[in-house]
DNA sequence: CATGAATGAGCATTCATTCAT
DNA sequence: TATGAATGAATGCTCATTCAT
């Protein structure tokens, strides 16, 4: 192994060390409580060092977001790999998203943060990363739909487009959970959520 | 006009003056940059005065959110009042939401903020206000669907439930606009958005 | 009743109304949390009104302190009136002070506040009031000692001087209770307290 | 001297610089007027820097208190080391406390503050420090009494317990000095103070 | 590469007091 | 008398970022 490779490896290790600390803080105290100083302390590194490996706090958040997306991908992948029918799978994928927002609230928060905060514009390299992670998830949904089309149970829709609609819908509905005590008052959020997924899938069936 | 009434009027004016300042700041610099001190400066009032009229920062945000919801309501109401068919109206309502998120980015941000920020939980009095504003909008959608059902062009769905799904979907999809340069790469967000609304409405038609 | 008297009476009533509010806040939330605004709110009066009846916050505190001293006086008086022997009474008075500091922590705090805060210099009228209240308590101790001297069980000490020493000692020792987890570690504060009173009284006995 | 040692030294210097500023403020304006911002200004440092060296305001106060206790210790130690008899020493120690409260009013205030303010409870680490400083002083008093017992001039009392009573008494009486214009009116505080110490010591003599 | 000391603007909030009505 | 709106300095504290070593 050459010097260059070793260097690159060490760099990656340090980046992970920092991410480990940030993740720990994210889990334990939530996004709001994360500061570079705290990450440095947790990682047993100098603050300056953090800045050497990450341009700023947002870049660390972005890395965590990617982790979250990967985790989500694993969940969806798992469903994709099972032997059930495409419509069943889609349903499970939708349900999984709600569950993910509850089980991995931390990661979900950070994903939502980037989605709803209007200010952040990603530098190109981050863009590419997220692109990849997000696209992979989307592809799973897409493939599931394609499978359904091929199997003849779904009509021939633009599967990519439908996937985006699918994800957009569930993402919006998950956020509406916050309204369960206000606007949803009386309505059962979970039922609405399931109903919505069902409706979406219903729209897919070939007559 | 008695002294009391004048007083009450002046009080209301001051509250508006503060809100004007907060709104201006929201427009110009975004949510992140709003602080009580800045609002006070902008409103040419002492900080203490702000606290005399609003219990805390969140109350101001909530007031702005309500403004936003009212504005949105007006838009939707306008559509509801026109003579078009329910399906056409629904379509327009969906489109209006996307447009609202662009035209009144500021208000949309603040609505999204409360929807996605996990920390904030409204005290009861604010809850009630928002409840009202949000519900009114939902009712318009709901009524439109009911009208369609009555007219026989929509099948008999639970209109309230469908409204929530409708709003949830468009809300989620609007947020996905941020991804137009990453995940959506190549896809036209607007087309997907319109496609999604169409799909939703399609699901409503009686066969 | 002339106009003047009525006026004076009403003034006294208002002052009491304010004191009632302040006392309530003192009990419920402690000294630190008392502000003129809160007192005004509690008393259902304007802030300005408070300032009309009391020059400043400290004057209200002083009035509360006097209340506390009167309460303490009542306790000591009660002991003084019983039929026990002077040495027994003294012992009970000492014990009562410790108990007062626990039972009426609120009042005790305010008394301590004025005693340990170096800044406050009382205006003459307050000085006179406190003089009176404090002196009355001291007189009870003094009289108890005098009774003991007359009865021949105490030697002929300067009873006033001894009273001050007595009160000073117990006051100092009560404060040391705070140290029970640090300096007193292992020692039982109450035992030391009782031991100290006993020692003081021991010093009084005629041989 | 290595870099590390120099660094550590500089850090200690900064901590002192901050303490110097705080002490100066304490001397000149009293406890009430001390704020972190003022300390920073006085020390010609940024506010953040203060927080870099001290976790919070209370830690600075505690450090000052410890200084005060050390100073007091030195005074008492000085007396302890002289060749006089134990009873004479005790008398001098008591007198020294009153003098300390006058000469080093600032330090005495801060000691009293922590003793009488009901709110502050020290975190463990600070507790331990104060424990030490306070205990050392107590030990000197205690040893003096033990010496007296050994020498046969004092009777066999529990010296630790007596020390606490001794300190408690003088501490309480010092505070009563504030009352010299009110309750003590006419009485000479110093005489009472001396009388009290004498009485305490009298109680120690073996018959 | 790595450090960590230093910064200072910034934060939300409180509060005694004033004063025109 | 009584009000209560208005003030603005002040509070303790945080934090992203810089930079000399």
Short mmCIF file of C-alpha atoms in Angstrom, two decimals, chain D residues 26-168:
data_model
loop_
_atom_site.label_atom_id
_atom_site.label_comp_id
_atom_site.label_asym_id
_atom_site.label_seq_id
_atom_site.Cartn_x
_atom_site.Cartn_y
_atom_site.Cartn_z
CA UNK D 26 -16.30 42.16 44.17
CA UNK D 27 -14.20 44.64 46.11
CA UNK D 28 -15.41 47.69 44.30
CA UNK D 29 -19.05 47.06 43.71
CA UNK D 30 -20.18 44.10 45.77
CA UNK D 31 -21.56 40.74 44.87
CA UNK D 32 -24.79 41.95 43.38
CA UNK D 33 -23.02 43.86 40.67
CA UNK D 34 -20.91 40.99 39.41
CA UNK D 35 -21.88 39.65 36.03
CA UNK D 36 -19.98 37.60 33.54
CA UNK D 37 -20.07 40.42 31.04
CA UNK D 38 -18.52 42.79 33.53
CA UNK D 39 -15.87 40.30 34.49
CA UNK D 40 -15.03 39.84 30.84
CA UNK D 41 -14.81 43.56 30.32
CA UNK D 42 -12.68 44.04 33.40
CA UNK D 43 -10.40 41.19 32.40
CA UNK D 44 -10.25 42.48 28.84
CA UNK D 45 -11.37 39.13 27.55
CA UNK D 46 -14.31 37.93 25.53
CA UNK D 47 -17.30 36.54 27.38
CA UNK D 48 -16.74 33.24 25.70
CA UNK D 49 -13.27 33.11 27.10
CA UNK D 50 -14.60 33.35 30.62
CA UNK D 51 -16.77 30.37 29.90
CA UNK D 52 -13.83 28.55 28.46
CA UNK D 53 -12.11 28.72 31.81
CA UNK D 54 -15.06 28.53 34.16
CA UNK D 55 -18.15 26.49 33.58
CA UNK D 56 -20.44 29.14 34.95
CA UNK D 57 -20.74 32.09 37.24
CA UNK D 58 -21.08 30.01 40.33
CA UNK D 59 -17.76 28.35 39.70
CA UNK D 60 -16.10 31.73 39.77
CA UNK D 61 -17.87 32.61 42.95
CA UNK D 62 -16.82 29.35 44.46
CA UNK D 63 -13.23 30.05 43.51
CA UNK D 64 -13.44 33.43 45.18
CA UNK D 65 -15.00 31.88 48.22
CA UNK D 66 -12.16 29.45 48.41
CA UNK D 67 -9.71 32.31 48.20
CA UNK D 68 -11.50 33.92 51.08
CA UNK D 69 -11.42 30.76 53.11
CA UNK D 70 -7.72 30.35 52.44
CA UNK D 71 -7.08 33.89 53.57
CA UNK D 72 -9.10 33.27 56.66
CA UNK D 73 -7.24 30.06 57.21
CA UNK D 74 -3.93 31.89 57.03
CA UNK D 75 -5.10 34.31 59.67
CA UNK D 76 -6.28 31.57 61.97
CA UNK D 77 -3.19 29.51 61.29
CA UNK D 78 -1.06 32.44 62.27
CA UNK D 79 -2.79 32.59 65.60
CA UNK D 80 -2.59 28.87 66.04
CA UNK D 81 1.15 28.96 65.56
CA UNK D 82 1.83 31.52 68.26
CA UNK D 83 3.00 30.52 71.67
CA UNK D 84 0.07 31.75 73.67
CA UNK D 85 -2.21 29.60 75.73
CA UNK D 86 -5.14 27.80 74.07
CA UNK D 87 -7.77 29.99 75.70
CA UNK D 88 -5.97 33.12 74.57
CA UNK D 89 -5.66 31.68 71.09
CA UNK D 90 -9.35 30.90 70.90
CA UNK D 91 -10.17 34.41 71.94
CA UNK D 92 -7.90 35.75 69.26
CA UNK D 93 -9.40 33.47 66.66
CA UNK D 94 -12.86 34.75 67.44
CA UNK D 95 -11.71 38.33 67.28
CA UNK D 96 -9.93 37.60 64.04
CA UNK D 97 -13.19 36.48 62.47
CA UNK D 98 -14.89 39.76 63.24
CA UNK D 99 -11.89 41.61 61.95
CA UNK D 100 -11.83 39.49 58.83
CA UNK D 101 -15.46 40.37 58.21
CA UNK D 102 -14.48 44.01 58.34
CA UNK D 103 -11.09 44.00 56.64
CA UNK D 104 -12.10 41.60 53.92
CA UNK D 105 -15.74 42.51 53.71
CA UNK D 106 -15.72 41.33 50.11
CA UNK D 107 -14.61 37.82 50.90
CA UNK D 108 -16.80 37.64 53.94
CA UNK D 109 -19.80 38.63 51.84
CA UNK D 110 -19.21 35.86 49.41
CA UNK D 111 -18.81 33.31 52.16
CA UNK D 112 -22.02 34.53 53.75
CA UNK D 113 -23.74 34.49 50.40
CA UNK D 114 -23.25 30.80 49.92
CA UNK D 115 -24.11 30.13 53.51
CA UNK D 116 -27.37 32.03 53.58
CA UNK D 117 -28.65 31.84 50.03
CA UNK D 118 -31.03 28.99 50.12
CA UNK D 119 -31.01 28.30 46.43
CA UNK D 120 -27.43 27.47 45.62
CA UNK D 121 -26.40 23.93 46.04
CA UNK D 122 -22.91 23.15 44.99
CA UNK D 123 -22.08 20.48 42.50
CA UNK D 124 -19.94 17.77 43.96
CA UNK D 125 -16.54 18.95 42.81
CA UNK D 126 -16.98 22.39 44.28
CA UNK D 127 -18.41 20.88 47.39
CA UNK D 128 -15.21 18.93 47.89
CA UNK D 129 -13.03 21.99 47.55
CA UNK D 130 -14.98 23.99 50.05
CA UNK D 131 -15.17 21.00 52.29
CA UNK D 132 -11.41 21.02 52.42
CA UNK D 133 -10.94 24.71 53.00
CA UNK D 134 -13.64 24.91 55.62
CA UNK D 135 -12.51 21.78 57.35
CA UNK D 136 -8.98 23.03 57.64
CA UNK D 137 -10.14 26.08 59.50
CA UNK D 138 -12.35 24.02 61.73
CA UNK D 139 -9.44 21.72 62.43
CA UNK D 140 -7.36 24.60 63.69
CA UNK D 141 -10.05 25.56 66.16
CA UNK D 142 -10.49 21.95 67.05
CA UNK D 143 -6.76 21.46 67.62
CA UNK D 144 -6.57 24.52 69.78
CA UNK D 145 -9.29 23.09 71.98
CA UNK D 146 -7.59 19.71 72.04
CA UNK D 147 -4.39 21.40 73.08
CA UNK D 148 -6.25 23.05 75.90
CA UNK D 149 -7.72 19.77 76.99
CA UNK D 150 -4.35 18.10 76.90
CA UNK D 151 -2.88 20.96 78.87
CA UNK D 152 -5.59 20.46 81.45
CA UNK D 153 -7.03 23.91 81.24
CA UNK D 154 -10.08 22.84 79.28
CA UNK D 155 -12.44 20.09 80.26
CA UNK D 156 -12.84 17.12 77.95
CA UNK D 157 -15.41 18.30 75.42
CA UNK D 158 -16.08 17.00 71.93
CA UNK D 159 -13.70 19.42 70.30
CA UNK D 160 -15.06 19.11 66.78
CA UNK D 161 -18.55 19.76 67.91
CA UNK D 162 -17.47 22.67 70.01
CA UNK D 163 -15.57 24.13 67.05
CA UNK D 164 -18.67 24.13 64.93
CA UNK D 165 -20.60 25.81 67.70
CA UNK D 166 -17.78 28.30 68.05
CA UNK D 167 -17.72 29.18 64.41
CA UNK D 168 -21.49 29.20 64.14
#
